[in-house]
Amino acid sequence: MTERPKIAPESGHGLERVIFFSDAVIAIALTLLAIELPVPKGEEWVHQLKDYLGSDYVAFLISFAVIATLWFNHHRMFQQIARLTYGMIWLNILGLFTIVLMPFATKILTGLGDLPAGPIFYSSVMVLWAVVWILMVLTATRQKLWSEDAPATAPGNMIFGASALLVAFGLSIPIAFVNSDWATFFWISAWPISSVGMRIRRSRLERASAQ
Amino acid sequence: MTERPKIAPESGHGLERVIFFSDAVIAIALTLLAIELPVPKGEEWVHQLKDYLGSDYVAFLISFAVIATLWFNHHRMFQQIARLTYGMIWLNILGLFTIVLMPFATKILTGLGDLPAGPIFYSSVMVLWAVVWILMVLTATRQKLWSEDAPATAPGNMIFGASALLVAFGLSIPIAFVNSDWATFFWISAWPISSVGMRIRRSRLERASAQ
Amino acid sequence: MTERPKIAPESGHGLERVIFFSDAVIAIALTLLAIELPVPKGEEWVHQLKDYLGSDYVAFLISFAVIATLWFNHHRMFQQIARLTYGMIWLNILGLFTIVLMPFATKILTGLGDLPAGPIFYSSVMVLWAVVWILMVLTATRQKLWSEDAPATAPGNMIFGASALLVAFGLSIPIAFVNSDWATFFWISAWPISSVGMRIRRSRLERASAQ
Amino acid sequence: MTERPKIAPESGHGLERVIFFSDAVIAIALTLLAIELPVPKGEEWVHQLKDYLGSDYVAFLISFAVIATLWFNHHRMFQQIARLTYGMIWLNILGLFTIVLMPFATKILTGLGDLPAGPIFYSSVMVLWAVVWILMVLTATRQKLWSEDAPATAPGNMIFGASALLVAFGLSIPIAFVNSDWATFFWISAWPISSVGMRIRRSRLERASAQ
């Protein structure tokens, strides 16, 4: 007989528990982001607010958008997964490790002022997420974990999206050594670029399948 | 063929996960409210308690009641939703964004003393929630996401309730510029007013359907 | 036709969501208890530890045992509930309000030193829980929310247990005015007393049903 | 008739709630680990980072790996449990007690510097977990709580794994009295040793069953 990967009986109750545990971790990380926000005090609140606007509050907005997007993609991937292996569960735990680091990375982003270390650490966490994500997609394909009604283009789309993330945050690391604000702007610009890229990819795929 | 909105296969397991994720975020925000409460110290606790009674503890009670009410309404709406679109999931995430801001808004409400900025920020968060809520009801109706056994008056009732919230917190913003305590009292008075309004609306609807 | 309480269609998915939301709130309150524990520092840790042992760490152990017991009883009650009304959902939210106050009550228990205010506040929160609990049992009986296979003695047992809690924490309030440490010891002694009382009650009920 | 342990009707919805509650507690403990991480400040961040690397950040990585492993094992055990007794639920709560202590134990590990008290407390928490775990396996076997399709070798494997944990952390306690860093290194070395032990055990069991 052929060698088979060790598949856990995770199709029912076990798959749900892994999803549930991931959701709880992501929900906590998301909610804790706002706990760290500084409260301006007394009469000088307008000046303080201006300082914060340039850093703490913007960092909170970026991190909220990032974690919400990661959750949305996690939700979409696991909608199309039908079973799990222990290897896949551990890859998912590694992904949660990067999520758990996000509130800390957000604090460090502004806590170190203009030093490059803040954006570099933040970008490294995102690069780690993207690498784990690509490994999860490849593992799901190799070990045949996809649901039967998952579209054939889904794995390709997921790898494309994670690669865009990987490039955007990876390229921002050398930029941060020059100027740490530029690195932050680069992340924001990466958003529309990857959206446009995804749209071009989809229309090509549709044209290809129409032929 | 006609254009249709992109409906995600969310009727089963996916809908539950979105509800679950929302619940976790709301539960954390609710529980974190009490973590921020100041502990009076030493012999002077009676005097300190009096100061807090006028601000921190009242703010906690208001925010607990507000978040519990938002959860109750979220629970009632999603009881009558049968399927989801990606647009609806993102609107829900925007709603969770306002919930995540609530513990911070509660801290800022009292942290800035008598300055109008506290109640204004708090009211703005609530106005954003009401706007997102109305958009969710309209989206659910336009994209036919309601369950088949949802009563026909449900969307109208939800928009009516959210509009009452919108008016109460929206009107309190100019009031806060005059006196920030009045703004807080205005919120509390808005509660019975909207309840009476809802009761009148219901009795009219019942009379109309009885004819 | 006869008047009926407004019963929400909560037997399926809605009941689960209410249970889930309660669990998340209780789990967070339980885990946050340990976050507040003071870390002894440097060389003097042995002396500091002795001080804490008499207060902070003991308070943590009591609160962990209390919240775990409340969760266990909540779990047992909702195992035997088959449907929910909006009134019941709001009573449950009021119960969660007392749970959310527990980490704060634990901090105040030791933060005020030997002052009676600490144990009195703690006891008041527990008395509120017991009152809400009895109201929930009475509401479930009056509105016929119990599952068909719930034993007929279940509501009586629940009211008996909550009354024991009510008496133990209620009586500790006047004791706290005399000596705040005695109040804490009184709680601990209430535990075996209520266990013995419950055992006597059960053996009587069994003898009664055997005749 | 024979005496039987009091079995709660936990096979359906009740078992899920116990798992869910456990997951929520573990997820919160895991996410809170990173909240405690110190943020290096200003120009001297490189020097501060070096200090932290030797303590706080390493402690975070160890605790994340430990809690993730405990969750993974909890997940695997409860995959093979079909019903629960009240005794089992209370053992599980005792297990959650050790999880709830983990973020505090992590803080104390580095907060006390080179004093042995940090690693000793951490090891004691892990020893308590291992003891509770072994009691859970024995209880599940004695009260016949295992699912019908659980392999006959599963309880033995679980006790073997927990014993490895017990030995590794138990032995580190006397080591910590000599040198607290050695205790930490000892934990890390225990990991590959127990993995090799488990592999040897498995291959023996397979040879035995092949005969």
PDB file of C-alpha atoms in Angstrom, chain A residues 8-182:
ATOM      1  CA  ALA A   8      -6.764  13.043  12.080  1.00  0.00           C
ATOM      2  CA  PRO A   9     -10.520  12.345  12.194  1.00  0.00           C
ATOM      3  CA  GLU A  10     -11.116  16.082  12.148  1.00  0.00           C
ATOM      4  CA  SER A  11     -13.945  16.398   9.658  1.00  0.00           C
ATOM      5  CA  GLY A  12     -16.685  16.866  12.253  1.00  0.00           C
ATOM      6  CA  HIS A  13     -16.288  18.242  15.692  1.00  0.00           C
ATOM      7  CA  GLY A  14     -12.487  18.483  15.581  1.00  0.00           C
ATOM      8  CA  LEU A  15     -12.327  20.866  12.614  1.00  0.00           C
ATOM      9  CA  GLU A  16     -14.857  23.119  14.344  1.00  0.00           C
ATOM     10  CA  ARG A  17     -12.771  23.216  17.500  1.00  0.00           C
ATOM     11  CA  VAL A  18      -9.640  24.283  15.612  1.00  0.00           C
ATOM     12  CA  ILE A  19     -11.630  27.050  13.865  1.00  0.00           C
ATOM     13  CA  PHE A  20     -13.185  28.081  17.158  1.00  0.00           C
ATOM     14  CA  PHE A  21      -9.837  28.255  18.957  1.00  0.00           C
ATOM     15  CA  SER A  22      -8.389  30.346  16.108  1.00  0.00           C
ATOM     16  CA  ASP A  23     -11.371  32.709  16.236  1.00  0.00           C
ATOM     17  CA  ALA A  24     -11.029  33.219  19.980  1.00  0.00           C
ATOM     18  CA  VAL A  25      -7.312  34.045  19.667  1.00  0.00           C
ATOM     19  CA  ILE A  26      -7.939  36.474  16.758  1.00  0.00           C
ATOM     20  CA  ALA A  27     -10.908  38.133  18.537  1.00  0.00           C
ATOM     21  CA  ILE A  28      -8.830  38.724  21.668  1.00  0.00           C
ATOM     22  CA  ALA A  29      -5.870  40.145  19.718  1.00  0.00           C
ATOM     23  CA  LEU A  30      -8.271  42.460  17.829  1.00  0.00           C
ATOM     24  CA  THR A  31      -9.996  43.744  20.968  1.00  0.00           C
ATOM     25  CA  LEU A  32      -6.776  44.202  22.930  1.00  0.00           C
ATOM     26  CA  LEU A  33      -5.459  46.592  20.240  1.00  0.00           C
ATOM     27  CA  ALA A  34      -7.738  49.367  21.512  1.00  0.00           C
ATOM     28  CA  ILE A  35      -6.867  48.744  25.180  1.00  0.00           C
ATOM     29  CA  GLU A  36      -3.383  50.085  24.554  1.00  0.00           C
ATOM     30  CA  LEU A  37      -4.569  53.386  23.092  1.00  0.00           C
ATOM     31  CA  PRO A  38      -3.287  56.361  25.118  1.00  0.00           C
ATOM     32  CA  VAL A  39      -5.896  58.647  26.760  1.00  0.00           C
ATOM     33  CA  PRO A  40      -4.990  62.324  26.322  1.00  0.00           C
ATOM     34  CA  LYS A  41      -5.197  64.152  29.664  1.00  0.00           C
ATOM     35  CA  GLY A  42      -6.320  67.580  30.926  1.00  0.00           C
ATOM     36  CA  GLU A  43      -6.213  70.888  29.084  1.00  0.00           C
ATOM     37  CA  GLU A  44      -3.473  70.035  26.640  1.00  0.00           C
ATOM     38  CA  TRP A  45      -5.455  67.249  25.023  1.00  0.00           C
ATOM     39  CA  VAL A  46      -5.580  68.974  21.614  1.00  0.00           C
ATOM     40  CA  HIS A  47      -1.789  69.061  21.333  1.00  0.00           C
ATOM     41  CA  GLN A  48      -1.395  65.559  22.633  1.00  0.00           C
ATOM     42  CA  LEU A  49      -4.042  64.325  20.237  1.00  0.00           C
ATOM     43  CA  LYS A  50      -2.048  65.768  17.316  1.00  0.00           C
ATOM     44  CA  ASP A  51       1.039  63.857  18.414  1.00  0.00           C
ATOM     45  CA  TYR A  52      -0.920  60.641  18.795  1.00  0.00           C
ATOM     46  CA  LEU A  53      -2.661  61.097  15.435  1.00  0.00           C
ATOM     47  CA  GLY A  54       0.718  60.809  13.753  1.00  0.00           C
ATOM     48  CA  SER A  55       1.453  57.530  15.459  1.00  0.00           C
ATOM     49  CA  ASP A  56      -0.645  55.620  18.013  1.00  0.00           C
ATOM     50  CA  TYR A  57      -4.094  56.070  16.513  1.00  0.00           C
ATOM     51  CA  VAL A  58      -2.900  55.488  12.944  1.00  0.00           C
ATOM     52  CA  ALA A  59      -1.070  52.344  14.108  1.00  0.00           C
ATOM     53  CA  PHE A  60      -4.285  51.119  15.756  1.00  0.00           C
ATOM     54  CA  LEU A  61      -6.281  51.664  12.554  1.00  0.00           C
ATOM     55  CA  ILE A  62      -3.669  49.849  10.440  1.00  0.00           C
ATOM     56  CA  SER A  63      -3.512  46.895  12.849  1.00  0.00           C
ATOM     57  CA  PHE A  64      -7.298  46.635  13.101  1.00  0.00           C
ATOM     58  CA  ALA A  65      -7.557  46.553   9.293  1.00  0.00           C
ATOM     59  CA  VAL A  66      -4.715  44.008   9.075  1.00  0.00           C
ATOM     60  CA  ILE A  67      -6.099  41.594  11.714  1.00  0.00           C
ATOM     61  CA  ALA A  68      -9.656  41.907  10.316  1.00  0.00           C
ATOM     62  CA  THR A  69      -8.311  41.076   6.840  1.00  0.00           C
ATOM     63  CA  LEU A  70      -6.321  38.106   8.153  1.00  0.00           C
ATOM     64  CA  TRP A  71      -9.458  36.819   9.945  1.00  0.00           C
ATOM     65  CA  PHE A  72     -11.528  37.280   6.773  1.00  0.00           C
ATOM     66  CA  ASN A  73      -9.019  35.259   4.752  1.00  0.00           C
ATOM     67  CA  HIS A  74      -8.758  32.590   7.480  1.00  0.00           C
ATOM     68  CA  HIS A  75     -12.568  32.384   7.410  1.00  0.00           C
ATOM     69  CA  ARG A  76     -12.584  31.961   3.619  1.00  0.00           C
ATOM     70  CA  MET A  77      -9.842  29.312   3.613  1.00  0.00           C
ATOM     71  CA  PHE A  78     -11.414  27.194   6.352  1.00  0.00           C
ATOM     72  CA  GLN A  79     -14.810  27.398   4.582  1.00  0.00           C
ATOM     73  CA  GLN A  80     -13.180  25.265   1.877  1.00  0.00           C
ATOM     74  CA  ILE A  81     -11.259  22.872   4.091  1.00  0.00           C
ATOM     75  CA  ALA A  82     -12.998  19.557   4.809  1.00  0.00           C
ATOM     76  CA  ARG A  83     -10.480  17.744   7.009  1.00  0.00           C
ATOM     77  CA  LEU A  84      -7.282  18.398   8.970  1.00  0.00           C
ATOM     78  CA  THR A  85      -3.957  16.703   9.683  1.00  0.00           C
ATOM     79  CA  TYR A  86      -1.836  17.258  12.766  1.00  0.00           C
ATOM     80  CA  GLY A  87       0.710  19.042  10.558  1.00  0.00           C
ATOM     81  CA  MET A  88      -1.999  21.461   9.412  1.00  0.00           C
ATOM     82  CA  ILE A  89      -3.075  22.102  13.031  1.00  0.00           C
ATOM     83  CA  TRP A  90       0.510  22.997  13.961  1.00  0.00           C
ATOM     84  CA  LEU A  91       0.865  25.302  10.941  1.00  0.00           C
ATOM     85  CA  ASN A  92      -2.341  26.999  12.096  1.00  0.00           C
ATOM     86  CA  ILE A  93      -0.858  27.390  15.605  1.00  0.00           C
ATOM     87  CA  LEU A  94       2.210  29.000  14.022  1.00  0.00           C
ATOM     88  CA  GLY A  95      -0.146  31.391  12.200  1.00  0.00           C
ATOM     89  CA  LEU A  96      -1.843  32.214  15.516  1.00  0.00           C
ATOM     90  CA  PHE A  97       1.622  32.932  16.934  1.00  0.00           C
ATOM     91  CA  THR A  98       1.953  35.823  14.464  1.00  0.00           C
ATOM     92  CA  ILE A  99      -1.555  37.075  15.370  1.00  0.00           C
ATOM     93  CA  VAL A 100      -0.697  36.978  19.088  1.00  0.00           C
ATOM     94  CA  LEU A 101       2.386  39.108  18.331  1.00  0.00           C
ATOM     95  CA  MET A 102       0.317  41.790  16.543  1.00  0.00           C
ATOM     96  CA  PRO A 103      -0.736  43.934  19.572  1.00  0.00           C
ATOM     97  CA  PHE A 104       2.907  43.895  20.729  1.00  0.00           C
ATOM     98  CA  ALA A 105       4.146  44.750  17.220  1.00  0.00           C
ATOM     99  CA  THR A 106       1.664  47.641  17.125  1.00  0.00           C
ATOM    100  CA  LYS A 107       2.993  48.994  20.434  1.00  0.00           C
ATOM    101  CA  ILE A 108       6.605  48.685  19.264  1.00  0.00           C
ATOM    102  CA  LEU A 109       5.731  50.375  15.951  1.00  0.00           C
ATOM    103  CA  THR A 110       5.173  53.691  17.712  1.00  0.00           C
ATOM    104  CA  GLY A 111       7.028  53.082  20.992  1.00  0.00           C
ATOM    105  CA  LEU A 112      10.434  53.279  19.339  1.00  0.00           C
ATOM    106  CA  GLY A 113       9.745  56.659  17.680  1.00  0.00           C
ATOM    107  CA  ASP A 114      11.550  57.167  14.356  1.00  0.00           C
ATOM    108  CA  LEU A 115      13.869  54.202  14.774  1.00  0.00           C
ATOM    109  CA  PRO A 116      13.636  51.617  11.962  1.00  0.00           C
ATOM    110  CA  ALA A 117      13.258  48.718  14.450  1.00  0.00           C
ATOM    111  CA  GLY A 118       9.488  49.315  14.876  1.00  0.00           C
ATOM    112  CA  PRO A 119       8.369  48.960  11.226  1.00  0.00           C
ATOM    113  CA  ILE A 120      10.988  46.214  10.628  1.00  0.00           C
ATOM    114  CA  PHE A 121       9.588  44.058  13.456  1.00  0.00           C
ATOM    115  CA  TYR A 122       6.005  44.697  12.276  1.00  0.00           C
ATOM    116  CA  SER A 123       6.922  43.762   8.699  1.00  0.00           C
ATOM    117  CA  SER A 124       8.745  40.638   9.846  1.00  0.00           C
ATOM    118  CA  VAL A 125       5.635  39.433  11.703  1.00  0.00           C
ATOM    119  CA  MET A 126       3.575  39.962   8.526  1.00  0.00           C
ATOM    120  CA  VAL A 127       6.161  38.178   6.372  1.00  0.00           C
ATOM    121  CA  LEU A 128       6.057  35.225   8.781  1.00  0.00           C
ATOM    122  CA  TRP A 129       2.239  35.152   8.498  1.00  0.00           C
ATOM    123  CA  ALA A 130       2.440  35.161   4.681  1.00  0.00           C
ATOM    124  CA  VAL A 131       4.998  32.308   4.664  1.00  0.00           C
ATOM    125  CA  VAL A 132       2.858  30.231   7.073  1.00  0.00           C
ATOM    126  CA  TRP A 133      -0.200  30.963   4.927  1.00  0.00           C
ATOM    127  CA  ILE A 134       1.485  29.742   1.719  1.00  0.00           C
ATOM    128  CA  LEU A 135       2.679  26.600   3.562  1.00  0.00           C
ATOM    129  CA  MET A 136      -0.907  25.973   4.724  1.00  0.00           C
ATOM    130  CA  VAL A 137      -2.273  26.224   1.180  1.00  0.00           C
ATOM    131  CA  LEU A 138       0.465  23.909  -0.171  1.00  0.00           C
ATOM    132  CA  THR A 139      -0.113  21.412   2.677  1.00  0.00           C
ATOM    133  CA  ALA A 140      -3.876  21.430   2.115  1.00  0.00           C
ATOM    134  CA  THR A 141      -3.312  20.686  -1.571  1.00  0.00           C
ATOM    135  CA  ARG A 142      -0.643  18.014  -1.041  1.00  0.00           C
ATOM    136  CA  GLN A 143      -2.602  16.220   1.685  1.00  0.00           C
ATOM    137  CA  LYS A 144      -5.958  16.605  -0.143  1.00  0.00           C
ATOM    138  CA  LEU A 145      -7.682  18.510   2.653  1.00  0.00           C
ATOM    139  CA  TRP A 146      -9.862  20.726   0.441  1.00  0.00           C
ATOM    140  CA  SER A 147     -13.610  20.295   0.445  1.00  0.00           C
ATOM    141  CA  GLU A 148     -15.053  18.703  -2.724  1.00  0.00           C
ATOM    142  CA  ASP A 149     -16.954  21.861  -3.701  1.00  0.00           C
ATOM    143  CA  ALA A 150     -13.953  24.184  -3.333  1.00  0.00           C
ATOM    144  CA  PRO A 151     -13.259  25.852  -6.719  1.00  0.00           C
ATOM    145  CA  ALA A 152     -10.057  24.676  -8.438  1.00  0.00           C
ATOM    146  CA  THR A 153      -8.732  28.248  -8.585  1.00  0.00           C
ATOM    147  CA  ALA A 154      -9.040  28.823  -4.782  1.00  0.00           C
ATOM    148  CA  PRO A 155      -5.535  27.623  -3.761  1.00  0.00           C
ATOM    149  CA  GLY A 156      -3.934  29.683  -6.537  1.00  0.00           C
ATOM    150  CA  ASN A 157      -5.851  32.810  -5.490  1.00  0.00           C
ATOM    151  CA  MET A 158      -4.821  32.363  -1.850  1.00  0.00           C
ATOM    152  CA  ILE A 159      -1.136  31.969  -2.725  1.00  0.00           C
ATOM    153  CA  PHE A 160      -1.384  35.032  -4.993  1.00  0.00           C
ATOM    154  CA  GLY A 161      -2.859  37.145  -2.173  1.00  0.00           C
ATOM    155  CA  ALA A 162      -0.304  35.965   0.384  1.00  0.00           C
ATOM    156  CA  SER A 163       2.517  36.616  -2.084  1.00  0.00           C
ATOM    157  CA  ALA A 164       1.320  40.217  -2.529  1.00  0.00           C
ATOM    158  CA  LEU A 165       1.436  40.595   1.282  1.00  0.00           C
ATOM    159  CA  LEU A 166       4.884  38.988   1.344  1.00  0.00           C
ATOM    160  CA  VAL A 167       6.261  41.344  -1.305  1.00  0.00           C
ATOM    161  CA  ALA A 168       4.692  44.499   0.202  1.00  0.00           C
ATOM    162  CA  PHE A 169       5.912  43.898   3.747  1.00  0.00           C
ATOM    163  CA  GLY A 170       9.172  42.274   2.657  1.00  0.00           C
ATOM    164  CA  LEU A 171      10.140  45.246   0.457  1.00  0.00           C
ATOM    165  CA  SER A 172       9.255  47.679   3.264  1.00  0.00           C
ATOM    166  CA  ILE A 173      12.064  46.271   5.428  1.00  0.00           C
ATOM    167  CA  PRO A 174      14.951  47.838   3.422  1.00  0.00           C
ATOM    168  CA  ILE A 175      12.825  51.012   3.043  1.00  0.00           C
ATOM    169  CA  ALA A 176      12.499  51.272   6.842  1.00  0.00           C
ATOM    170  CA  PHE A 177      16.287  51.498   7.183  1.00  0.00           C
ATOM    171  CA  VAL A 178      16.133  54.705   5.114  1.00  0.00           C
ATOM    172  CA  ASN A 179      12.979  56.239   6.627  1.00  0.00           C
ATOM    173  CA  SER A 180      10.537  54.497   8.951  1.00  0.00           C
ATOM    174  CA  ASP A 181       7.539  56.675   7.896  1.00  0.00           C
ATOM    175  CA  TRP A 182       8.034  55.711   4.247  1.00  0.00           C
TER     176      TRP A 182
END
